[in-house]
DNA sequence: GTAAAAGACTGATAAATATCGATTTGTATT
DNA sequence: AATACAAATCGATATTTATCAGTCTTTTAC
């Protein structure tokens, strides 16, 4: 199970400063304050990091590994909103609302997570305008991302949605055309809003048509332009 | 066409203070500054207030009327994100991002819109932490709303989506069980992510089953509990 | 007041997608 | 290596949803 520890790549918020653009607006004393209100936990693949509905007391930053952020919808179905990578601040949604988690987060592989106390974070927002502005910027970007996702989910057919999913994974998550997928087929389905069987079918189709090469979880995008075309035509 | 004017119910930001919770955190001089950087425009039903893709120079507050906020998706299809009511601040998404409108807004009836210069607004955020926090609160609430919408659009069938749409209109927009709908059937379809014909069919079904009474655009919700049940079961 | 246009509606059909059952493959454990 | 178990796969079928064509109704324009 998850246990406390100090990882090698996250000893101090003063270092994280370099990796997380938002934190670079904070002063040294502010970073020290933040550092005193944080701790780390390791998670194994599959373990739940945040559970939807529980009370939100901390923000989350992964320092190693990947995780999926999803909402629990109707009949136990999951909708994966996005994949969390290291050095991304997660959990803002609850900061100024009802202090509840409105989504769950589960580790996709072995991860290390840094938890920052919510009030320490709020304090920084109140004290540092630049930081607050960075925070707002972050929120609004996510809002725009949400719009695109809604269009994809509600107006595109399966081919377009799978194309969108692959473009997202390749462009935003792995930043490569050739990568080892951490998502199961079910996860791909939950990311693109369809049944597992349908996701498998479309992926196989793309494979057969030479758009991608998919062997187990080894994924290579062969024709990115074609994916973009499919994404646009829906 | 739209023309400049001073409406009776929005003479001065100092008064709006009372109606818009977020503005109540501003000081008198801050409100005066805001007031100097705003103007009003009247729109007729159907006119476009913001157009997706154009540059965002102002925030919007309706003082009378209703409008639909929608993104232009694939093949000219619209996805209505939400309905805009008076005294709601709109346009935050672009504030700190790329200064582009990422959605369009069109008047549903004759409306009066107050435009506030973006930089005046930013200035207030920088100068007033409470105001910034209110702003963040606003953004995060919208984020949570987005999640619910995504679940509805991607995981529920047509009956569930129409139920969600009706619950939204009744609970959040009109705040009544009995109201004159400003949306066309096509708009209802665009709000719930389905074809116009399907929307008409489900509405008629609900009417026949005694869940609603629908005559033209006069809508009365007869069995709210049943709508909630349909929403939950998808 | 009448013609024209737009919106609302309906049944039949076609297309998209989910579900089911059965099989195969891969992975972890002993 | 053998077993157990989860994940992936695939064809057949059922369900959901969109599309289309045509009619009816309401509103708009002159």
Short mmCIF file of C-alpha atoms (C1' of nucleotides) in Angstrom, two decimals:
data_model
loop_
_atom_site.label_atom_id
_atom_site.label_comp_id
_atom_site.label_asym_id
_atom_site.label_seq_id
_atom_site.Cartn_x
_atom_site.Cartn_y
_atom_site.Cartn_z
CA UNK A 1 0.00 0.00 0.00
CA UNK A 2 0.92 3.65 -0.24
CA UNK A 3 3.52 4.72 2.27
CA UNK A 4 5.25 7.92 3.34
CA UNK A 5 8.68 8.63 1.95
CA UNK A 6 11.07 11.25 0.65
CA UNK A 7 11.74 10.78 -3.01
CA UNK A 8 14.94 11.73 -4.70
CA UNK A 9 13.52 14.16 -7.18
CA UNK A 10 11.33 16.14 -4.82
CA UNK A 11 13.15 17.08 -1.68
CA UNK A 12 12.05 20.65 -1.44
CA UNK A 13 9.60 23.09 -2.97
CA UNK A 14 12.51 25.44 -3.54
CA UNK A 15 13.73 23.05 -6.21
CA UNK A 16 10.28 22.46 -7.69
CA UNK A 17 10.28 26.13 -8.35
CA UNK A 18 12.30 25.36 -11.46
CA UNK A 19 9.97 22.75 -12.83
CA UNK A 20 6.58 24.26 -12.16
CA UNK A 21 6.10 27.58 -13.92
CA UNK A 22 3.40 28.64 -11.53
CA UNK A 23 5.61 28.26 -8.48
CA UNK A 24 8.30 30.42 -10.02
CA UNK A 25 6.27 33.49 -9.16
CA UNK A 26 6.64 32.75 -5.45
CA UNK A 27 9.28 34.33 -3.26
CA UNK A 28 11.76 32.32 -1.23
CA UNK A 29 9.86 32.70 2.05
CA UNK A 30 6.62 31.76 0.33
CA UNK A 31 8.20 28.61 -1.06
CA UNK A 32 9.55 27.73 2.37
CA UNK A 33 6.10 28.12 3.84
CA UNK A 34 4.65 25.89 1.14
CA UNK A 35 7.39 23.34 1.72
CA UNK A 36 6.51 23.08 5.36
CA UNK A 37 2.95 22.16 4.51
CA UNK A 38 3.53 19.30 2.14
CA UNK A 39 4.31 15.60 2.22
CA UNK A 40 4.88 12.78 -0.22
CA UNK A 41 3.19 9.44 -0.77
CA UNK A 42 4.00 6.65 -3.16
CA UNK A 43 1.26 4.83 -5.05
CA UNK A 44 1.28 1.61 -6.98
CA UNK A 45 -0.35 1.17 -10.38
CA UNK A 46 -4.11 1.14 -10.03
CA UNK A 47 -4.28 2.72 -6.59
CA UNK A 48 -6.65 5.60 -6.01
CA UNK A 49 -4.99 8.91 -5.15
CA UNK A 50 -8.11 11.08 -4.83
CA UNK A 51 -11.57 9.63 -4.53
CA UNK A 52 -14.53 11.61 -5.86
CA UNK A 53 -16.81 12.79 -3.07
CA UNK A 54 -14.23 12.80 -0.27
CA UNK A 55 -13.16 16.07 1.27
CA UNK A 56 -10.36 17.96 -0.41
CA UNK A 57 -7.64 19.03 2.00
CA UNK A 58 -4.63 18.98 -0.28
CA UNK A 59 -3.55 19.79 -3.78
CA UNK A 60 -1.57 17.23 -5.70
CA UNK A 61 1.59 17.31 -7.77
CA UNK A 62 2.97 14.10 -9.21
CA UNK A 63 6.73 13.92 -9.13
CA UNK A 64 7.01 10.57 -10.91
CA UNK A 65 4.55 8.41 -12.84
CA UNK A 66 1.24 9.04 -14.55
CA UNK A 67 -2.34 9.11 -13.33
CA UNK A 68 -5.80 9.36 -14.82
CA UNK A 69 -8.24 12.03 -13.70
CA UNK A 70 -11.81 10.84 -14.16
CA UNK A 71 -15.33 11.47 -13.04
CA UNK A 72 -17.56 8.66 -11.97
CA UNK A 73 -20.60 8.86 -14.16
CA UNK A 74 -23.75 6.80 -14.57
CA UNK A 75 -23.74 3.10 -13.77
CA UNK A 76 -20.12 2.95 -12.60
CA UNK A 77 -18.87 4.20 -15.93
CA UNK A 78 -15.77 6.38 -15.83
CA UNK A 79 -15.12 9.42 -17.98
CA UNK A 80 -11.42 10.21 -18.15
CA UNK A 81 -11.02 13.98 -18.33
CA UNK A 82 -7.28 14.01 -18.72
CA UNK A 83 -4.02 12.29 -17.90
CA UNK A 84 -1.90 13.79 -15.13
CA UNK A 85 1.82 14.13 -15.65
CA UNK A 86 4.52 15.15 -13.19
CA UNK A 87 4.82 18.84 -12.24
CA UNK A 88 1.23 19.67 -12.96
CA UNK A 89 -0.86 21.13 -10.17
CA UNK A 90 -4.09 19.23 -9.64
CA UNK A 91 -7.09 19.80 -7.43
CA UNK A 92 -7.85 23.46 -8.00
CA UNK A 93 -11.48 22.74 -8.76
CA UNK A 94 -12.27 22.29 -5.11
CA UNK A 95 -10.15 25.10 -3.72
CA UNK A 96 -12.79 27.76 -3.49
CA UNK A 97 -15.92 25.74 -3.86
CA UNK A 98 -17.17 23.09 -1.50
CA UNK A 99 -13.92 21.43 -0.45
CA UNK A 100 -14.97 18.21 -2.08
CA UNK A 101 -13.23 16.24 -4.75
CA UNK A 102 -15.35 16.33 -7.86
CA UNK A 103 -13.28 13.70 -9.61
CA UNK A 104 -11.14 10.73 -8.78
CA UNK A 105 -7.49 10.25 -9.60
CA UNK A 106 -5.87 6.85 -9.95
CA UNK A 107 -2.25 5.95 -10.61
CA UNK A 108 -1.56 4.40 -14.01
CA UNK A 109 1.84 3.12 -12.95
CA UNK A 110 3.99 3.46 -9.85
CA UNK A 111 3.85 7.12 -8.93
CA UNK A 112 5.08 9.51 -6.32
CA UNK A 113 2.70 12.24 -5.29
CA UNK A 114 3.38 15.43 -3.39
CA UNK A 115 0.46 16.76 -1.39
CA UNK A 116 0.29 20.47 -0.55
CA UNK A 117 -2.01 21.70 2.17
CA UNK A 118 -4.85 23.70 0.66
CA UNK A 119 -4.68 26.59 3.10
CA UNK A 120 -0.98 27.13 2.55
CA UNK A 121 -1.79 27.40 -1.12
CA UNK A 122 -4.64 29.82 -0.56
CA UNK A 123 -2.37 31.94 1.56
CA UNK A 124 0.07 32.22 -1.32
CA UNK A 125 -2.75 33.26 -3.64
CA UNK A 126 -3.79 35.97 -1.23
CA UNK A 127 -0.28 37.24 -0.68
CA UNK A 128 1.04 37.13 -4.20
CA UNK A 129 -0.91 38.64 -7.08
CA UNK A 130 1.34 37.20 -9.76
CA UNK A 131 0.77 33.77 -8.33
CA UNK A 132 -2.98 34.36 -8.29
CA UNK A 133 -2.87 35.41 -11.92
CA UNK A 134 -0.94 32.31 -12.88
CA UNK A 135 -3.54 30.30 -11.07
CA UNK A 136 -6.34 31.99 -12.97
CA UNK A 137 -4.53 31.43 -16.23
CA UNK A 138 -4.33 27.77 -15.38
CA UNK A 139 -8.05 27.55 -14.63
CA UNK A 140 -9.12 29.31 -17.79
CA UNK A 141 -6.93 27.12 -19.98
CA UNK A 142 -8.62 24.10 -18.51
CA UNK A 143 -11.96 25.66 -19.27
CA UNK A 144 -11.07 25.98 -22.93
CA UNK A 145 -9.79 22.42 -22.97
CA UNK A 146 -13.16 21.37 -21.55
CA UNK A 147 -15.01 23.00 -24.42
CA UNK A 148 -12.96 21.14 -26.98
CA UNK A 149 -13.53 17.91 -25.14
CA UNK A 150 -17.28 18.49 -25.02
CA UNK A 151 -17.39 19.08 -28.75
CA UNK A 152 -15.40 15.94 -29.36
CA UNK A 153 -17.57 13.83 -27.08
CA UNK A 154 -20.91 15.12 -28.26
CA UNK A 155 -20.46 15.86 -31.94
CA UNK A 156 -17.86 13.49 -33.32
CA UNK A 157 -18.31 9.87 -34.20
CA UNK A 158 -16.10 7.14 -32.88
CA UNK A 159 -13.34 7.52 -35.45
CA UNK A 160 -13.05 11.23 -34.72
CA UNK A 161 -13.06 10.69 -30.98
CA UNK A 162 -10.37 8.02 -31.12
CA UNK A 163 -8.33 10.31 -33.36
CA UNK A 164 -8.74 13.08 -30.79
CA UNK A 165 -7.67 10.71 -28.04
CA UNK A 166 -4.56 9.62 -29.90
CA UNK A 167 -3.64 13.20 -30.78
CA UNK A 168 -4.05 14.13 -27.14
CA UNK A 169 -1.93 11.24 -25.89
CA UNK A 170 0.76 11.80 -28.47
CA UNK A 171 0.84 15.59 -28.33
CA UNK A 172 0.09 16.45 -24.73
CA UNK A 173 0.90 13.40 -22.65
CA UNK A 174 3.79 11.49 -24.17
CA UNK A 175 5.04 14.21 -26.50
CA UNK A 176 6.16 11.57 -28.96
CA UNK A 177 4.84 9.60 -31.91
CA UNK A 178 6.12 6.36 -30.50
CA UNK A 179 5.40 5.40 -26.93
CA UNK A 180 4.38 2.77 -24.44
CA UNK A 181 0.74 3.32 -23.59
CA UNK A 182 -0.10 3.22 -19.89
CA UNK A 183 -3.83 3.07 -20.56
CA UNK A 184 -5.79 -0.13 -20.93
CA UNK A 185 -8.25 -0.49 -23.80
CA UNK A 186 -10.98 0.25 -21.29
CA UNK A 187 -9.16 3.44 -20.34
CA UNK A 188 -8.97 4.49 -23.99
CA UNK A 189 -12.71 3.88 -24.21
CA UNK A 190 -13.31 5.94 -21.06
CA UNK A 191 -11.19 8.74 -22.49
CA UNK A 192 -13.16 8.86 -25.72
CA UNK A 193 -16.63 8.09 -24.42
CA UNK A 194 -17.42 4.76 -26.01
CA UNK A 195 -17.60 1.09 -25.12
CA UNK A 196 -14.42 -0.92 -24.73
CA UNK A 197 -15.30 -3.13 -27.69
CA UNK A 198 -15.84 -0.15 -29.94
CA UNK A 199 -12.51 1.38 -28.92
CA UNK A 200 -10.74 -1.87 -29.72
CA UNK A 201 -12.46 -2.05 -33.09
CA UNK A 202 -11.51 1.46 -34.16
CA UNK A 203 -7.93 1.08 -32.99
CA UNK A 204 -7.65 -2.13 -34.96
CA UNK A 205 -9.11 -0.37 -37.99
CA UNK A 206 -6.54 2.44 -37.71
CA UNK A 207 -3.88 -0.23 -37.41
CA UNK A 208 -5.12 -2.06 -40.49
CA UNK A 209 -5.26 1.17 -42.46
CA UNK A 210 -1.67 1.97 -41.57
CA UNK A 211 -2.49 5.07 -39.56
CA UNK A 212 -1.02 3.62 -36.39
CA UNK A 213 0.93 0.56 -35.39
CA UNK A 214 -0.43 -1.03 -32.26
CA UNK A 215 1.03 -4.12 -30.64
CA UNK A 216 -0.28 -4.66 -27.16
CA UNK A 217 0.48 -1.36 -25.52
CA UNK A 218 3.25 -0.32 -27.86
CA UNK A 219 1.82 2.47 -29.95
CA UNK A 220 3.38 4.20 -32.92
CA UNK A 221 1.64 6.91 -34.89
CA UNK A 222 2.48 6.46 -38.55
CA UNK A 223 0.25 9.05 -40.18
CA UNK A 224 -0.40 11.99 -37.88
CA UNK A 225 -1.83 14.14 -40.66
CA UNK A 226 -4.46 11.51 -41.35
CA UNK A 227 -5.42 11.48 -37.66
CA UNK A 228 -5.89 15.24 -37.79
CA UNK A 229 -8.05 14.88 -40.87
CA UNK A 230 -10.21 12.28 -39.16
CA UNK A 231 -10.46 14.49 -36.08
CA UNK A 232 -11.70 17.43 -38.13
CA UNK A 233 -14.27 15.62 -40.21
CA UNK A 234 -15.69 14.10 -37.04
CA UNK B 1 -28.90 46.69 -35.58
CA UNK B 2 -27.25 46.97 -32.22
CA UNK B 3 -26.81 50.53 -31.10
CA UNK B 4 -25.22 52.40 -28.22
CA UNK B 5 -27.44 53.52 -25.40
CA UNK B 6 -27.79 54.00 -21.69
CA UNK B 7 -30.32 51.60 -20.26
CA UNK B 8 -32.42 52.34 -17.24
CA UNK B 9 -31.25 49.46 -15.14
CA UNK B 10 -27.52 49.87 -15.64
CA UNK B 11 -26.43 53.43 -15.25
CA UNK B 12 -23.37 52.86 -13.17
CA UNK B 13 -21.14 50.09 -11.90
CA UNK B 14 -21.61 51.48 -8.43
CA UNK B 15 -25.19 50.23 -8.57
CA UNK B 16 -24.30 46.91 -10.16
CA UNK B 17 -22.29 46.32 -7.09
CA UNK B 18 -25.53 45.25 -5.44
CA UNK B 19 -26.52 42.76 -8.08
CA UNK B 20 -23.23 41.07 -8.88
CA UNK B 21 -21.70 39.36 -5.85
CA UNK B 22 -18.24 39.45 -7.34
CA UNK B 23 -18.25 43.22 -7.74
CA UNK B 24 -19.21 43.72 -4.12
CA UNK B 25 -15.61 43.02 -3.14
CA UNK B 26 -14.46 46.14 -5.01
CA UNK B 27 -13.91 49.47 -3.34
CA UNK B 28 -15.63 52.65 -4.45
CA UNK B 29 -12.63 53.96 -6.43
CA UNK B 30 -12.21 50.57 -8.09
CA UNK B 31 -15.85 50.58 -9.15
CA UNK B 32 -15.49 54.08 -10.51
CA UNK B 33 -12.49 53.00 -12.54
CA UNK B 34 -14.43 50.04 -13.91
CA UNK B 35 -17.37 52.28 -14.73
CA UNK B 36 -15.18 54.53 -16.83
CA UNK B 37 -14.14 51.60 -18.96
CA UNK B 38 -17.48 50.20 -19.91
CA UNK B 39 -20.27 50.81 -22.41
CA UNK B 40 -23.62 49.35 -23.30
CA UNK B 41 -25.06 47.90 -26.49
CA UNK B 42 -28.53 46.62 -27.27
CA UNK B 43 -29.03 43.46 -29.28
CA UNK B 44 -32.07 42.04 -30.96
CA UNK B 45 -33.11 38.38 -30.75
CA UNK B 46 -30.75 36.25 -32.79
CA UNK B 47 -27.91 38.75 -33.04
CA UNK B 48 -24.40 37.63 -32.25
CA UNK B 49 -22.83 39.30 -29.23
CA UNK B 50 -19.46 37.52 -29.26
CA UNK B 51 -18.19 35.55 -32.22
CA UNK B 52 -15.88 32.62 -31.65
CA UNK B 53 -12.40 33.30 -33.00
CA UNK B 54 -12.51 37.08 -32.82
CA UNK B 55 -10.27 38.91 -30.39
CA UNK B 56 -11.53 39.37 -26.87
CA UNK B 57 -11.25 42.94 -25.66
CA UNK B 58 -14.16 43.12 -23.28
CA UNK B 59 -16.01 41.11 -20.71
CA UNK B 60 -19.76 40.93 -20.90
CA UNK B 61 -22.58 41.36 -18.45
CA UNK B 62 -26.16 41.19 -19.64
CA UNK B 63 -28.43 43.67 -17.93
CA UNK B 64 -31.62 42.54 -19.65
CA UNK B 65 -32.55 39.52 -21.76
CA UNK B 66 -31.08 36.08 -22.25
CA UNK B 67 -28.33 34.72 -24.47
CA UNK B 68 -26.89 31.36 -25.43
CA UNK B 69 -23.20 30.62 -25.03
CA UNK B 70 -22.10 28.01 -27.54
CA UNK B 71 -19.08 26.59 -29.28
CA UNK B 72 -19.04 26.04 -32.99
CA UNK B 73 -18.24 22.40 -33.45
CA UNK B 74 -17.90 20.13 -36.45
CA UNK B 75 -19.88 20.80 -39.62
CA UNK B 76 -21.51 24.01 -38.38
CA UNK B 77 -23.11 22.22 -35.47
CA UNK B 78 -23.48 24.24 -32.30
CA UNK B 79 -23.00 22.96 -28.77
CA UNK B 80 -24.73 25.18 -26.26
CA UNK B 81 -22.64 25.24 -23.10
CA UNK B 82 -25.00 27.33 -21.03
CA UNK B 83 -27.58 30.09 -21.06
CA UNK B 84 -26.47 33.53 -19.95
CA UNK B 85 -28.69 35.51 -17.61
CA UNK B 86 -28.38 39.12 -16.46
CA UNK B 87 -25.72 39.97 -13.86
CA UNK B 88 -23.46 37.10 -14.73
CA UNK B 89 -19.89 37.89 -15.79
CA UNK B 90 -18.98 36.25 -19.08
CA UNK B 91 -15.76 36.02 -21.01
CA UNK B 92 -13.26 35.06 -18.35
CA UNK B 93 -11.96 32.17 -20.41
CA UNK B 94 -9.97 34.47 -22.62
CA UNK B 95 -8.73 36.86 -19.95
CA UNK B 96 -5.36 35.30 -19.35
CA UNK B 97 -5.02 33.04 -22.31
CA UNK B 98 -4.80 34.11 -25.93
CA UNK B 99 -7.26 37.00 -25.97
CA UNK B 100 -9.51 35.14 -28.33
CA UNK B 101 -13.12 34.24 -27.90
CA UNK B 102 -13.38 30.48 -27.61
CA UNK B 103 -17.13 30.51 -27.93
CA UNK B 104 -19.89 32.57 -29.46
CA UNK B 105 -22.73 34.28 -27.67
CA UNK B 106 -26.03 35.09 -29.34
CA UNK B 107 -29.04 36.92 -27.94
CA UNK B 108 -32.13 34.77 -27.43
CA UNK B 109 -34.40 37.80 -27.13
CA UNK B 110 -33.88 41.54 -27.03
CA UNK B 111 -31.02 42.11 -24.65
CA UNK B 112 -28.89 44.86 -23.25
CA UNK B 113 -25.24 44.07 -22.77
CA UNK B 114 -22.64 45.92 -20.73
CA UNK B 115 -19.07 45.55 -21.99
CA UNK B 116 -16.20 46.03 -19.57
CA UNK B 117 -12.71 46.63 -20.88
CA UNK B 118 -10.53 43.61 -20.14
CA UNK B 119 -7.56 45.56 -18.82
CA UNK B 120 -9.63 47.48 -16.34
CA UNK B 121 -10.82 44.16 -15.06
CA UNK B 122 -7.31 42.74 -14.85
CA UNK B 123 -6.24 45.77 -12.95
CA UNK B 124 -8.92 45.11 -10.37
CA UNK B 125 -7.76 41.51 -10.04
CA UNK B 126 -4.21 42.64 -9.45
CA UNK B 127 -5.17 45.28 -6.95
CA UNK B 128 -7.78 43.44 -4.95
CA UNK B 129 -7.11 39.95 -3.62
CA UNK B 130 -10.68 39.37 -2.52
CA UNK B 131 -11.84 40.16 -6.02
CA UNK B 132 -9.26 37.77 -7.45
CA UNK B 133 -10.45 35.04 -5.13
CA UNK B 134 -14.05 35.59 -6.16
CA UNK B 135 -12.93 35.35 -9.73
CA UNK B 136 -11.16 32.05 -9.08
CA UNK B 137 -14.21 30.73 -7.28
CA UNK B 138 -16.25 31.55 -10.33
CA UNK B 139 -13.85 29.76 -12.67
CA UNK B 140 -13.68 26.62 -10.58
CA UNK B 141 -17.45 26.40 -10.29
CA UNK B 142 -17.68 26.49 -14.04
CA UNK B 143 -15.09 23.73 -14.22
CA UNK B 144 -17.22 21.48 -12.05
CA UNK B 145 -20.28 22.32 -14.13
CA UNK B 146 -18.28 21.27 -17.19
CA UNK B 147 -17.59 17.86 -15.71
CA UNK B 148 -21.26 17.23 -15.10
CA UNK B 149 -22.07 18.33 -18.61
CA UNK B 150 -19.44 16.01 -20.07
CA UNK B 151 -20.87 13.07 -18.19
CA UNK B 152 -24.35 13.93 -19.37
CA UNK B 153 -23.29 14.33 -22.99
CA UNK B 154 -21.10 11.27 -23.19
CA UNK B 155 -22.73 8.71 -20.93
CA UNK B 156 -26.44 9.35 -20.91
CA UNK B 157 -28.94 8.44 -23.56
CA UNK B 158 -31.31 10.90 -25.10
CA UNK B 159 -33.97 10.69 -22.40
CA UNK B 160 -31.40 11.37 -19.69
CA UNK B 161 -29.89 14.26 -21.61
CA UNK B 162 -33.23 15.92 -22.25
CA UNK B 163 -34.08 15.46 -18.58
CA UNK B 164 -30.77 17.13 -17.68
CA UNK B 165 -31.54 19.96 -20.06
CA UNK B 166 -34.99 20.53 -18.60
CA UNK B 167 -33.67 20.38 -15.04
CA UNK B 168 -31.01 22.92 -15.97
CA UNK B 169 -33.48 25.28 -17.63
CA UNK B 170 -35.98 25.00 -14.83
CA UNK B 171 -33.52 25.09 -11.92
CA UNK B 172 -30.75 27.37 -13.08
CA UNK B 173 -32.13 29.55 -15.84
CA UNK B 174 -35.80 30.24 -15.26
CA UNK B 175 -35.94 29.20 -11.61
CA UNK B 176 -39.53 28.09 -12.09
CA UNK B 177 -41.51 25.01 -13.10
CA UNK B 178 -43.61 26.98 -15.52
CA UNK B 179 -42.01 29.26 -18.03
CA UNK B 180 -41.87 30.59 -21.56
CA UNK B 181 -38.96 28.91 -23.30
CA UNK B 182 -36.66 31.20 -25.26
CA UNK B 183 -34.93 28.31 -26.99
CA UNK B 184 -36.03 26.82 -30.28
CA UNK B 185 -36.26 23.05 -30.64
CA UNK B 186 -32.93 23.22 -32.44
CA UNK B 187 -31.48 25.05 -29.44
CA UNK B 188 -32.75 22.35 -27.09
CA UNK B 189 -31.06 19.82 -29.35
CA UNK B 190 -27.82 21.81 -29.32
CA UNK B 191 -27.99 22.02 -25.54
CA UNK B 192 -28.36 18.28 -25.15
CA UNK B 193 -26.18 17.07 -27.99
CA UNK B 194 -28.64 15.39 -30.30
CA UNK B 195 -30.45 16.03 -33.58
CA UNK B 196 -33.39 18.38 -33.69
CA UNK B 197 -35.75 15.58 -34.65
CA UNK B 198 -34.67 13.47 -31.71
CA UNK B 199 -35.12 16.36 -29.29
CA UNK B 200 -38.63 16.95 -30.60
CA UNK B 201 -39.42 13.26 -30.24
CA UNK B 202 -38.28 12.97 -26.63
CA UNK B 203 -40.01 16.19 -25.62
CA UNK B 204 -43.22 14.91 -27.16
CA UNK B 205 -42.75 11.61 -25.33
CA UNK B 206 -42.32 13.41 -22.01
CA UNK B 207 -45.42 15.40 -22.85
CA UNK B 208 -47.43 12.27 -23.64
CA UNK B 209 -46.27 10.60 -20.44
CA UNK B 210 -47.41 13.56 -18.38
CA UNK B 211 -43.93 14.53 -17.21
CA UNK B 212 -44.14 17.94 -18.86
CA UNK B 213 -46.74 20.01 -20.62
CA UNK B 214 -45.41 21.58 -23.77
CA UNK B 215 -47.42 23.80 -26.05
CA UNK B 216 -45.25 25.65 -28.53
CA UNK B 217 -42.77 27.34 -26.24
CA UNK B 218 -44.90 27.29 -23.13
CA UNK B 219 -43.31 24.71 -20.88
CA UNK B 220 -44.62 23.39 -17.59
CA UNK B 221 -42.84 20.72 -15.60
CA UNK B 222 -45.46 18.46 -14.07
CA UNK B 223 -43.31 15.73 -12.55
CA UNK B 224 -39.92 17.03 -11.52
CA UNK B 225 -39.09 13.93 -9.48
CA UNK B 226 -39.57 11.78 -12.56
CA UNK B 227 -37.18 14.00 -14.51
CA UNK B 228 -34.58 13.51 -11.81
CA UNK B 229 -35.09 9.77 -11.94
CA UNK B 230 -34.62 9.75 -15.70
CA UNK B 231 -31.53 11.91 -15.34
CA UNK B 232 -29.96 9.50 -12.88
CA UNK B 233 -30.66 6.30 -14.73
CA UNK B 234 -29.18 7.86 -17.86
"C1'" DG C 1 -54.94 39.65 -45.60
"C1'" DT C 2 -52.29 36.65 -48.18
"C1'" DA C 3 -48.07 34.65 -49.65
"C1'" DA C 4 -43.83 33.04 -48.24
"C1'" DA C 5 -40.69 31.42 -45.10
"C1'" DA C 6 -39.36 29.35 -41.01
"C1'" DG C 7 -40.21 26.25 -37.46
"C1'" DA C 8 -42.40 22.11 -35.64
"C1'" DC C 9 -43.69 17.54 -36.22
"C1'" DT C 10 -43.95 12.45 -37.81
"C1'" DG C 11 -43.13 7.86 -39.79
"C1'" DA C 12 -39.94 5.10 -42.29
"C1'" DT C 13 -35.40 3.95 -43.03
"C1'" DA C 14 -30.42 3.93 -42.52
"C1'" DA C 15 -26.40 4.44 -39.89
"C1'" DA C 16 -23.82 4.32 -35.70
"C1'" DT C 17 -22.89 2.17 -31.51
"C1'" DA C 18 -23.46 -1.05 -27.63
"C1'" DT C 19 -23.98 -5.53 -26.00
"C1'" DC C 20 -23.27 -10.34 -25.69
"C1'" DG C 21 -20.91 -14.68 -25.95
"C1'" DA C 22 -17.05 -17.10 -27.00
"C1'" DT C 23 -12.13 -17.29 -27.73
"C1'" DT C 24 -7.46 -15.95 -27.50
"C1'" DT C 25 -3.59 -13.64 -25.58
"C1'" DG C 26 -0.84 -11.94 -22.02
"C1'" DT C 27 0.75 -11.67 -17.21
"C1'" DA C 28 1.44 -12.88 -12.59
"C1'" DT C 29 1.92 -16.63 -9.26
"C1'" DT C 30 3.23 -20.81 -7.59
"C1'" DA D 1 6.47 -24.82 -16.76
"C1'" DA D 2 1.71 -25.04 -15.25
"C1'" DT D 3 -2.12 -22.62 -13.47
"C1'" DA D 4 -5.13 -18.87 -12.67
"C1'" DC D 5 -6.78 -14.64 -13.85
"C1'" DA D 6 -7.24 -10.43 -16.17
"C1'" DA D 7 -7.14 -8.14 -20.50
"C1'" DA D 8 -7.83 -8.11 -25.37
"C1'" DT D 9 -10.28 -9.64 -29.38
"C1'" DC D 10 -13.98 -10.52 -32.68
"C1'" DG D 11 -18.31 -11.83 -34.97
"C1'" DA D 12 -23.23 -11.69 -34.51
"C1'" DT D 13 -26.98 -9.25 -32.91
"C1'" DA D 14 -29.76 -5.71 -30.64
"C1'" DT D 15 -30.37 -1.01 -29.47
"C1'" DT D 16 -29.92 3.72 -30.01
"C1'" DT D 17 -29.78 7.63 -32.76
"C1'" DA D 18 -29.60 10.27 -37.12
"C1'" DT D 19 -31.36 11.19 -41.46
"C1'" DC D 20 -34.74 11.99 -44.85
"C1'" DA D 21 -39.01 13.21 -46.98
"C1'" DG D 22 -43.13 14.99 -46.45
"C1'" DT D 23 -46.87 17.47 -43.83
"C1'" DC D 24 -48.61 20.72 -40.83
"C1'" DT D 25 -48.39 25.05 -38.17
"C1'" DT D 26 -46.92 29.42 -36.92
"C1'" DT D 27 -44.77 33.63 -37.80
"C1'" DT D 28 -43.07 37.21 -40.88
"C1'" DA D 29 -43.20 40.36 -44.78
"C1'" DC D 30 -45.31 42.98 -48.01
#
